[in-house]
CSV table of C-alpha atoms in Angstrom, one decimal:
chain,number,residue,atom,x,y,z
A,1333,MET,CA,-28.8,-48.1,17.2
A,1334,LYS,CA,-25.8,-45.8,15.7
A,1335,THR,CA,-27.6,-44.6,12.7
A,1336,TYR,CA,-30.9,-43.7,14.7
A,1337,LEU,CA,-28.6,-41.6,17.1
A,1338,SER,CA,-26.7,-39.7,14.2
A,1339,LEU,CA,-30.2,-38.8,12.8
A,1340,LEU,CA,-31.0,-37.7,16.3
A,1341,TRP,CA,-28.1,-35.5,16.6
A,1342,ILE,CA,-28.7,-34.2,12.9
A,1343,ALA,CA,-32.2,-33.1,13.7
A,1344,ALA,CA,-30.9,-31.6,17.0
A,1345,ILE,CA,-28.6,-29.4,14.9
A,1346,CYS,CA,-30.9,-28.8,12.2
A,1347,LEU,CA,-33.6,-27.3,15.2
A,1348,CYS,CA,-30.5,-24.8,16.5
A,1349,VAL,CA,-29.6,-23.4,13.0
A,1350,SER,CA,-33.1,-22.7,11.7
A,1351,GLY,CA,-35.6,-20.0,12.2
A,1352,CYS,CA,-35.5,-16.7,10.5
A,1353,SER,CA,-31.8,-15.6,10.7
A,1354,ASN,CA,-32.8,-12.2,9.3
A,1355,TYR,CA,-35.6,-11.6,11.5
A,1356,ARG,CA,-36.0,-8.2,13.0
A,1357,GLU,CA,-38.7,-6.5,15.0
A,1358,LEU,CA,-40.8,-3.6,13.3
A,1359,ASN,CA,-39.4,-1.1,15.8
A,1360,GLN,CA,-35.9,-1.8,14.3
A,1361,ILE,CA,-36.4,-1.1,10.7
A,1362,GLY,CA,-37.8,2.1,8.7
A,1363,VAL,CA,-40.4,0.5,6.1
A,1364,ILE,CA,-40.5,3.0,2.9
A,1365,ILE,CA,-44.0,2.7,1.6
A,1366,GLY,CA,-43.9,5.8,-0.8
A,1367,LEU,CA,-40.9,7.1,-3.1
A,1368,GLY,CA,-41.0,10.8,-4.6
A,1369,ILE,CA,-38.5,11.9,-7.1
A,1370,ASP,CA,-38.4,15.6,-8.1
A,1371,GLU,CA,-35.9,17.6,-9.8
A,1372,ASN,CA,-33.4,19.8,-7.6
A,1373,GLU,CA,-32.2,23.2,-8.6
A,1374,ASN,CA,-28.4,22.4,-8.0
A,1375,LEU,CA,-27.1,20.5,-11.0
A,1376,GLU,CA,-24.5,19.0,-8.7
A,1377,GLN,CA,-27.2,16.9,-6.8
A,1378,PRO,CA,-30.0,16.8,-9.8
A,1379,TYR,CA,-32.4,14.4,-7.6
A,1380,LYS,CA,-34.1,15.6,-4.6
A,1381,VAL,CA,-35.8,12.2,-3.1
A,1382,THR,CA,-38.6,11.8,-0.8
A,1383,TYR,CA,-39.0,8.7,1.3
A,1384,GLN,CA,-42.5,8.1,3.2
A,1385,ILE,CA,-41.6,5.9,5.9
A,1386,ILE,CA,-43.9,4.0,8.2
A,1387,ASN,CA,-44.8,5.2,12.0
A,1388,PRO,CA,-45.6,2.3,14.2
A,1389,SER,CA,-46.5,4.3,17.1
A,1390,GLY,CA,-48.9,6.4,15.1
A,1391,LEU,CA,-50.5,3.7,13.4
A,1392,SER,CA,-51.3,2.3,16.7
A,1393,GLN,CA,-53.5,5.4,17.5
A,1394,GLY,CA,-56.8,3.6,16.9
A,1395,SER,CA,-55.9,0.9,19.6
A,1396,SER,CA,-56.5,1.0,23.4
A,1397,SER,CA,-52.5,1.2,23.9
A,1398,GLY,CA,-52.4,4.6,22.0
A,1399,GLY,CA,-49.7,6.0,20.0
A,1400,GLN,CA,-47.7,8.9,19.3
A,1401,GLY,CA,-47.4,11.2,16.0
A,1402,LEU,CA,-48.5,10.5,12.7
A,1403,PRO,CA,-48.8,7.2,10.9
A,1404,VAL,CA,-46.0,8.5,8.3
A,1405,ILE,CA,-43.0,10.1,8.1
A,1406,ASN,CA,-41.2,11.8,5.5
A,1407,TYR,CA,-37.6,12.2,5.0
A,1408,THR,CA,-36.0,13.8,1.9
A,1409,VAL,CA,-32.3,14.1,0.7
A,1410,THR,CA,-30.6,15.1,-2.3
A,1411,ALA,CA,-28.3,13.2,-4.6
A,1412,LYS,CA,-26.4,12.6,-7.9
A,1413,THR,CA,-28.5,9.4,-8.2
A,1414,LEU,CA,-31.3,7.5,-6.9
A,1415,VAL,CA,-29.1,4.6,-5.4
A,1416,GLU,CA,-26.7,7.3,-3.9
A,1417,ALA,CA,-30.1,9.0,-2.4
A,1418,LEU,CA,-31.0,5.8,-0.9
A,1419,LYS,CA,-27.9,5.4,0.9
A,1420,LYS,CA,-27.5,9.1,1.9
A,1421,ALA,CA,-30.7,8.8,3.6
A,1422,SER,CA,-29.2,6.8,6.5
A,1423,ILE,CA,-27.9,10.7,7.4
A,1424,VAL,CA,-31.7,11.1,8.6
A,1425,ILE,CA,-33.4,8.3,9.0
A,1426,PRO,CA,-32.6,6.6,12.3
A,1427,ARG,CA,-33.1,2.9,11.4
A,1428,GLU,CA,-32.4,0.8,8.5
A,1429,HIS,CA,-34.6,1.5,5.9
A,1430,ILE,CA,-36.0,-1.1,3.5
A,1431,THR,CA,-38.1,-1.0,0.2
A,1432,SER,CA,-39.5,-4.4,0.1
A,1433,HIS,CA,-42.8,-2.9,1.1
A,1434,LEU,CA,-42.5,0.3,-1.7
A,1435,SER,CA,-46.1,0.8,-2.9
A,1436,LEU,CA,-45.8,3.9,-4.9
A,1437,ILE,CA,-43.6,6.1,-6.9
A,1438,ILE,CA,-44.6,9.8,-7.7
A,1439,ILE,CA,-42.2,12.3,-9.7
A,1440,GLY,CA,-42.6,15.5,-10.0
A,1441,GLU,CA,-43.9,17.4,-13.2
A,1442,LYS,CA,-40.8,19.6,-13.9
A,1443,LEU,CA,-38.4,16.4,-14.1
A,1444,ALA,CA,-40.9,14.2,-16.0
A,1445,ARG,CA,-40.7,17.3,-18.7
A,1446,ASN,CA,-36.7,16.9,-18.5
A,1447,ASP,CA,-36.5,13.1,-19.0
A,1448,LEU,CA,-37.6,9.8,-17.6
A,1449,SER,CA,-35.6,7.7,-20.0
A,1450,LEU,CA,-33.0,6.1,-17.3
A,1451,LEU,CA,-35.0,6.8,-14.0
A,1452,PHE,CA,-35.8,3.4,-13.5
A,1453,ASP,CA,-32.4,1.6,-14.1
A,1454,ALA,CA,-31.9,1.2,-10.4
A,1455,LEU,CA,-35.5,0.3,-10.0
A,1456,ASP,CA,-35.0,-2.7,-12.6
A,1457,ARG,CA,-31.1,-3.5,-11.7
A,1458,GLY,CA,-31.3,-4.0,-8.3
A,1459,LYS,CA,-31.6,-7.2,-6.4
A,1460,GLN,CA,-34.0,-6.4,-4.0
A,1461,ALA,CA,-36.0,-3.8,-6.2
A,1462,ARG,CA,-39.7,-4.8,-7.3
A,1463,THR,CA,-41.0,-3.6,-10.6
A,1464,SER,CA,-44.5,-4.2,-9.9
A,1465,ILE,CA,-45.0,-0.6,-8.1
A,1466,PRO,CA,-47.5,2.4,-9.8
A,1467,VAL,CA,-46.2,5.5,-10.7
A,1468,PHE,CA,-47.8,8.8,-10.9
A,1469,ILE,CA,-46.7,12.2,-12.1
A,1470,ALA,CA,-47.5,15.1,-9.4
A,1471,ARG,CA,-49.1,17.6,-11.7
A,1472,ASP,CA,-48.4,21.2,-11.2
A,1473,GLY,CA,-46.4,20.6,-8.1
A,1474,THR,CA,-43.7,18.5,-6.6
A,1475,ALA,CA,-43.8,14.8,-5.2
A,1476,GLU,CA,-42.5,16.1,-1.8
A,1477,LYS,CA,-45.7,18.2,-1.3
A,1478,LEU,CA,-48.1,15.3,-2.2
A,1479,LEU,CA,-46.7,12.8,-0.1
A,1480,GLY,CA,-46.7,15.6,2.6
A,1481,VAL,CA,-50.4,16.0,2.7
A,1482,ILE,CA,-52.2,14.9,5.8
A,1483,GLU,CA,-55.1,12.6,4.3
A,1484,PRO,CA,-58.6,12.7,6.1
A,1485,PHE,CA,-60.0,9.6,4.7
A,1486,GLU,CA,-57.2,7.1,4.3
A,1487,VAL,CA,-54.3,6.3,6.8
A,1488,THR,CA,-51.4,7.7,4.7
A,1489,PRO,CA,-51.3,9.6,1.4
A,1490,VAL,CA,-49.8,6.7,-0.4
A,1491,LYS,CA,-53.3,4.7,0.6
A,1492,SER,CA,-55.2,7.6,-0.7
A,1493,ILE,CA,-53.4,8.0,-4.2
A,1494,LEU,CA,-53.7,4.4,-4.6
A,1495,SER,CA,-57.4,4.3,-3.8
A,1496,THR,CA,-58.4,7.2,-5.8
A,1497,SER,CA,-56.8,6.3,-9.0
A,1498,GLN,CA,-58.1,2.6,-8.6
A,1499,ASN,CA,-61.5,4.0,-7.9
A,1500,ASN,CA,-61.6,6.4,-10.8
A,1501,GLN,CA,-60.5,3.2,-13.1
A,1502,LYS,CA,-63.6,1.4,-11.8
A,1503,MET,CA,-66.1,4.1,-11.6
A,1504,TYR,CA,-65.1,6.6,-14.6
A,1505,GLY,CA,-62.0,5.8,-16.3
A,1506,ILE,CA,-59.6,8.8,-16.7
A,1507,VAL,CA,-56.9,7.1,-15.7
A,1508,SER,CA,-55.6,3.8,-14.8
A,1509,ASN,CA,-52.6,2.5,-12.7
A,1510,VAL,CA,-49.3,2.1,-14.5
A,1511,GLN,CA,-46.9,-0.2,-12.9
A,1512,ALA,CA,-43.0,0.5,-13.1
A,1513,TYR,CA,-42.2,-2.5,-15.5
A,1514,GLU,CA,-45.0,-1.3,-17.8
A,1515,VAL,CA,-43.2,2.1,-17.7
A,1516,ILE,CA,-39.6,0.8,-18.5
A,1517,SER,CA,-41.3,-1.2,-21.6
A,1518,MET,CA,-42.7,1.8,-22.9
A,1519,LEU,CA,-39.5,3.7,-22.6
A,1520,LEU,CA,-37.9,0.9,-24.3
A,1521,SER,CA,-40.5,0.6,-27.2
A,1522,GLU,CA,-40.3,1.9,-30.7
A,1523,GLY,CA,-43.7,1.7,-31.4
A,1524,LYS,CA,-45.8,3.1,-28.4
A,1525,ASP,CA,-45.1,5.9,-26.0
A,1526,LEU,CA,-45.8,6.6,-22.2
A,1527,SER,CA,-48.5,7.9,-20.6
A,1528,LEU,CA,-49.0,8.2,-17.0
A,1529,PRO,CA,-51.9,9.2,-14.5
A,1530,GLY,CA,-51.4,12.5,-12.7
A,1531,ILE,CA,-52.1,13.2,-9.3
A,1532,SER,CA,-52.7,16.6,-7.5
A,1533,ILE,CA,-54.0,18.3,-4.5
A,1534,ASN,CA,-57.9,19.5,-4.8
A,1535,LYS,CA,-57.2,22.5,-2.5
A,1536,PRO,CA,-53.5,23.7,-2.2
A,1537,SER,CA,-52.9,25.5,1.4
A,1538,GLN,CA,-50.5,25.3,4.2
A,1539,LYS,CA,-53.0,23.2,6.4
A,1540,ALA,CA,-52.7,20.7,4.0
A,1541,GLU,CA,-49.4,19.5,5.7
A,1542,GLU,CA,-50.9,19.7,9.1
A,1543,ALA,CA,-52.9,17.7,11.5
A,1544,GLY,CA,-55.5,20.7,11.4
A,1545,ASN,CA,-56.3,19.5,7.9
A,1546,LEU,CA,-58.4,16.8,9.5
A,1547,GLU,CA,-60.8,19.0,11.2
A,1548,ASN,CA,-62.2,20.8,8.2
A,1549,THR,CA,-65.3,19.3,6.5
A,1550,SER,CA,-63.8,20.2,3.1
A,1551,PRO,CA,-60.1,19.4,3.8
A,1552,SER,CA,-57.4,19.3,1.2
A,1553,ALA,CA,-57.2,15.9,-0.6
A,1554,MET,CA,-55.8,14.0,-3.3
A,1555,GLN,CA,-57.6,13.9,-6.8
A,1556,VAL,CA,-57.1,12.4,-10.2
A,1557,LYS,CA,-55.9,14.8,-12.4
A,1558,GLY,CA,-55.7,14.1,-16.2
A,1559,LEU,CA,-53.1,11.9,-18.1
A,1560,ALA,CA,-49.7,12.9,-18.9
A,1561,MET,CA,-48.6,12.4,-22.5
A,1562,PHE,CA,-45.2,11.6,-23.4
A,1563,ARG,CA,-42.9,11.7,-26.4
A,1564,LYS,CA,-39.7,9.8,-26.2
A,1565,GLY,CA,-39.2,9.9,-22.4
A,1566,LYS,CA,-40.7,13.7,-21.9
A,1567,LEU,CA,-43.7,15.1,-20.7
A,1568,VAL,CA,-45.0,16.9,-23.5
A,1569,ARG,CA,-48.9,17.2,-22.6
A,1570,TRP,CA,-51.8,16.8,-20.2
A,1571,LEU,CA,-54.9,15.3,-21.5
A,1572,ASP,CA,-58.1,16.0,-19.4
A,1573,GLY,CA,-61.6,15.0,-19.3
A,1574,ASP,CA,-62.9,13.1,-22.2
A,1575,GLU,CA,-59.5,13.3,-23.9
A,1576,ALA,CA,-57.7,11.1,-21.2
A,1577,ARG,CA,-60.8,9.0,-21.1
A,1578,SER,CA,-60.7,8.1,-24.9
A,1579,VAL,CA,-57.3,7.0,-24.4
A,1580,GLN,CA,-58.6,4.4,-21.8
A,1581,LEU,CA,-61.3,3.5,-23.9
A,1582,VAL,CA,-59.3,2.3,-26.8
A,1583,THR,CA,-56.8,0.6,-24.8
A,1584,SER,CA,-59.9,-1.0,-23.1
A,1585,GLU,CA,-58.4,0.0,-19.4
A,1586,VAL,CA,-62.4,1.3,-18.6
A,1587,LYS,CA,-64.1,-0.8,-16.4
A,1588,SER,CA,-67.3,1.4,-16.3
A,1589,THR,CA,-68.1,5.2,-16.8
A,1590,ALA,CA,-70.9,7.2,-17.5
A,1591,LEU,CA,-71.9,8.5,-20.9
A,1592,VAL,CA,-74.1,11.6,-21.4
A,1593,PHE,CA,-76.1,13.1,-24.3
A,1594,PRO,CA,-78.8,15.8,-25.0
A,1595,CYS,CA,-82.2,14.5,-26.0
A,1596,ASN,CA,-83.9,17.8,-25.6
A,1597,ILE,CA,-83.1,21.2,-24.3
A,1598,ASN,CA,-82.2,21.0,-20.9
A,1599,GLU,CA,-82.9,17.0,-21.1
A,1600,ASN,CA,-80.3,14.5,-21.1
A,1601,ILE,CA,-80.0,10.6,-21.3
A,1602,THR,CA,-77.0,9.1,-19.2
A,1603,VAL,CA,-76.1,5.6,-20.2
A,1604,THR,CA,-73.5,3.5,-17.8
A,1605,ALA,CA,-71.2,1.5,-19.7
A,1606,THR,CA,-70.4,-1.9,-18.3
A,1607,GLY,CA,-68.7,-3.6,-21.0
A,1608,ILE,CA,-66.1,-1.6,-23.0
A,1609,LYS,CA,-63.8,-3.5,-25.4
A,1610,GLY,CA,-61.4,-1.5,-27.7
A,1611,GLN,CA,-59.5,-3.0,-30.7
A,1612,ILE,CA,-56.4,-1.4,-32.7
A,1613,LYS,CA,-55.9,-2.4,-36.4
A,1614,THR,CA,-53.2,-1.2,-39.0
A,1615,ALA,CA,-52.5,-1.4,-42.2
A,1616,ILE,CA,-50.6,-0.4,-45.2
A,1617,ARG,CA,-52.3,1.5,-48.1
A,1618,ARG,CA,-50.2,3.0,-51.0
A,1619,GLY,CA,-47.2,2.6,-49.0
A,1620,GLN,CA,-48.7,4.9,-45.8
A,1621,PRO,CA,-50.1,3.6,-42.5
A,1622,PHE,CA,-53.6,3.5,-42.1
A,1623,ILE,CA,-55.1,3.2,-38.4
A,1624,HIS,CA,-58.3,2.0,-37.4
A,1625,THR,CA,-59.7,1.5,-34.3
A,1626,ASP,CA,-63.1,-0.6,-33.2
A,1627,LEU,CA,-64.8,0.2,-30.0
A,1628,ASN,CA,-67.8,-2.1,-28.8
A,1629,VAL,CA,-69.9,-0.6,-25.8
A,1630,VAL,CA,-72.3,-2.3,-23.8
A,1631,GLY,CA,-74.6,-0.2,-21.5
A,1632,GLU,CA,-78.2,0.6,-19.7
A,1633,ILE,CA,-79.9,3.6,-19.4
A,1634,THR,CA,-79.5,4.9,-16.0
A,1635,GLU,CA,-80.9,8.2,-15.8
A,1636,THR,CA,-83.4,10.3,-18.4
A,1637,SER,CA,-85.1,13.5,-17.9
A,1638,CYS,CA,-86.5,12.9,-21.5
A,1639,GLN,CA,-90.3,13.2,-21.4
A,1640,LYS,CA,-90.9,9.9,-23.4
A,1641,ASP,CA,-93.6,7.0,-23.0
A,1642,LEU,CA,-91.0,4.5,-22.2
A,1643,ASN,CA,-94.5,2.1,-21.6
A,1644,ASN,CA,-94.6,2.0,-25.3
A,1645,PRO,CA,-92.4,-0.8,-26.9
A,1646,LYS,CA,-92.2,1.0,-30.1
A,1647,VAL,CA,-91.0,4.3,-28.3
A,1648,LEU,CA,-88.4,2.4,-26.1
A,1649,LYS,CA,-87.2,0.8,-29.1
A,1650,GLU,CA,-86.6,4.0,-31.0
A,1651,LEU,CA,-85.2,5.5,-28.2
A,1652,GLU,CA,-82.6,2.9,-27.7
A,1653,LYS,CA,-81.7,3.2,-31.5
A,1654,GLU,CA,-81.5,7.1,-31.0
A,1655,VAL,CA,-79.4,6.4,-28.0
A,1656,GLN,CA,-76.9,4.0,-29.9
A,1657,LYS,CA,-76.3,6.4,-33.0
A,1658,GLU,CA,-75.9,9.4,-31.0
A,1659,LEU,CA,-73.4,7.6,-28.6
A,1660,GLN,CA,-71.7,6.3,-31.5
A,1661,LYS,CA,-71.2,9.8,-33.0
A,1662,GLU,CA,-70.2,11.4,-29.8
A,1663,LEU,CA,-67.6,8.8,-29.0
A,1664,GLN,CA,-66.4,8.8,-32.5
A,1665,LYS,CA,-65.7,12.4,-32.4
A,1666,GLU,CA,-64.2,12.4,-28.9
A,1667,ILE,CA,-61.7,9.5,-29.6
A,1668,THR,CA,-60.9,10.9,-33.3
A,1669,LYS,CA,-60.1,14.2,-31.4
A,1670,THR,CA,-58.0,12.8,-29.0
A,1671,ILE,CA,-56.0,10.7,-31.7
A,1672,ARG,CA,-55.5,13.8,-33.6
A,1673,ILE,CA,-53.8,15.6,-30.5
A,1674,ALA,CA,-51.3,12.7,-30.2
A,1675,GLN,CA,-50.5,12.8,-33.8
A,1676,LYS,CA,-49.9,16.8,-33.4
A,1677,GLU,CA,-47.9,15.7,-30.6
A,1678,LYS,CA,-46.2,13.1,-32.4
A,1679,ALA,CA,-46.7,10.6,-29.2
A,1680,ASP,CA,-47.9,7.5,-29.8
A,1681,ILE,CA,-49.6,6.3,-26.4
A,1682,PHE,CA,-52.0,4.3,-28.2
A,1683,GLY,CA,-49.4,1.8,-29.4
A,1684,PHE,CA,-50.6,1.8,-33.1
A,1685,GLY,CA,-46.9,1.3,-34.0
A,1686,ASP,CA,-46.8,-2.0,-31.8
A,1687,SER,CA,-49.8,-3.0,-33.7
A,1688,LEU,CA,-48.0,-2.3,-37.1
A,1689,SER,CA,-44.8,-4.2,-36.2
A,1690,ARG,CA,-47.0,-7.1,-35.7
A,1691,THR,CA,-49.3,-7.0,-38.9
A,1692,ASN,CA,-46.5,-5.8,-41.2
A,1693,PRO,CA,-43.0,-6.7,-39.5
A,1694,SER,CA,-41.3,-5.7,-43.1
A,1695,TYR,CA,-42.4,-2.5,-43.3
A,1696,TRP,CA,-41.9,-1.9,-39.6
A,1697,ARG,CA,-38.3,-2.5,-39.8
A,1698,GLN,CA,-38.1,-0.2,-42.7
A,1699,HIS,CA,-39.5,2.6,-41.3
A,1700,LYS,CA,-39.7,2.6,-37.6
A,1701,GLN,CA,-36.9,4.9,-37.2
A,1702,ASN,CA,-39.0,7.5,-38.9
A,1703,TRP,CA,-42.5,6.0,-36.9
A,1704,GLU,CA,-43.5,9.4,-35.5
A,1705,ASN,CA,-43.6,11.2,-38.7
A,1706,LEU,CA,-45.5,8.8,-40.2
A,1707,PHE,CA,-47.8,8.3,-37.1
A,1708,SER,CA,-48.3,12.0,-36.9
A,1709,SER,CA,-49.7,12.1,-41.0
A,1710,ALA,CA,-51.5,8.4,-41.1
A,1711,LYS,CA,-55.0,8.3,-41.9
A,1712,VAL,CA,-57.3,7.5,-39.1
A,1713,SER,CA,-60.8,5.6,-39.2
A,1714,MET,CA,-62.9,4.2,-36.8
A,1715,ASN,CA,-66.1,2.4,-35.7
A,1716,VAL,CA,-68.1,2.5,-32.6
A,1717,ASN,CA,-70.7,0.3,-31.7
A,1718,VAL,CA,-73.2,0.9,-28.8
A,1719,SER,CA,-75.6,-1.9,-27.5
A,1720,ILE,CA,-78.3,-0.7,-24.9
A,1721,VAL,CA,-79.1,-3.7,-22.8
A,1722,ASN,CA,-82.2,-2.2,-20.6
A,1723,THR,CA,-83.5,1.2,-19.2
A,1724,GLY,CA,-83.1,0.3,-15.6
A,1725,MET,CA,-85.9,-0.4,-12.8
A,1726,ARG,CA,-88.4,2.3,-14.0
A,1727,THR,CA,-90.0,3.0,-17.1
A,1728,ASN,CA,-90.8,6.7,-17.7
A,1729,PRO,CA,-89.0,9.5,-15.6
A,1730,TYR,CA,-91.2,11.2,-12.8
A,1731,GLU,CA,-93.0,14.3,-13.3
A,1732,VAL,CA,-93.1,17.2,-10.9
A,1733,ASN,CA,-96.1,19.2,-10.6
């Protein structure tokens, strides 16, 4: 009986002390979802840090109860370090702010051109920090400006940037999201330089930061704008269009893309690539590094203005061979051009050095300190294989009388 009573007392005590001891209502805290880091003109306070915080009242505007204000509020402070900035933000943020829901980091281009080497120390060192956060570069502008855009399509600028970049990776492949832990890994790597996606405002204007932006049928909005190439932690060049996509093709980051080539004057064929796999190979020949890349592409013809009889199996087979040949030539040309640009900048954003360290570890140990020079003069070769699986839902293109 005494044992039974003791158990009851223990259970009662547990019920009294259990529960969420750190539970707080949403209206008691400031949830930081976006972080912007810019260079400050005052060298004594080198960082200008912008925090984007959820406004619960603004988010409820779509509900029957209504709401007040915009869905997010931005606060900007200057500081000597990022940790100081977070603490210093309490000067302007009226609630205890938390970073557990941080979803995005934007770095201003000016700061990125100076040095990112130790910028992520606080993020990697902090007990409550997460490193699975996408990182972007604010191209031709500042992170503060980007986070200030009143988005027409998504609820917050953070959500718009993430959705736009993810959609681009899925549909076209100029950029891919890079997590903070990957940034740290590449900054520490001796065989791979950093590359990060660029984000900008498609129509910069004062109204972009006003509610009136939502009343325009062609409003200011976020856009993916190129791939930032780094060397030793410093931004040295932007890659755009096919150049940026070539990096993603070699590193197998492209989910799907459209490949176009001419079949006659003012006539084109479009192939939608749905299976893309790149492979990097490195070797040492006559004491010098040799770089080789293999690219396998599987796709289907999804549009054509070429007047060919696709009902004829012989014509169709010849067309497929022609498409494969031309695409192989075009892709080889684009990727080789991009590798040459990287060699000129001595920025190994492809990770050829990492590959060499695995295949020839002894050579790598002896020459890794001089890798940027060896990479810039390395011989490059490429093999591209394209397979066309079908020609879509129709055979011949329709003719307009």
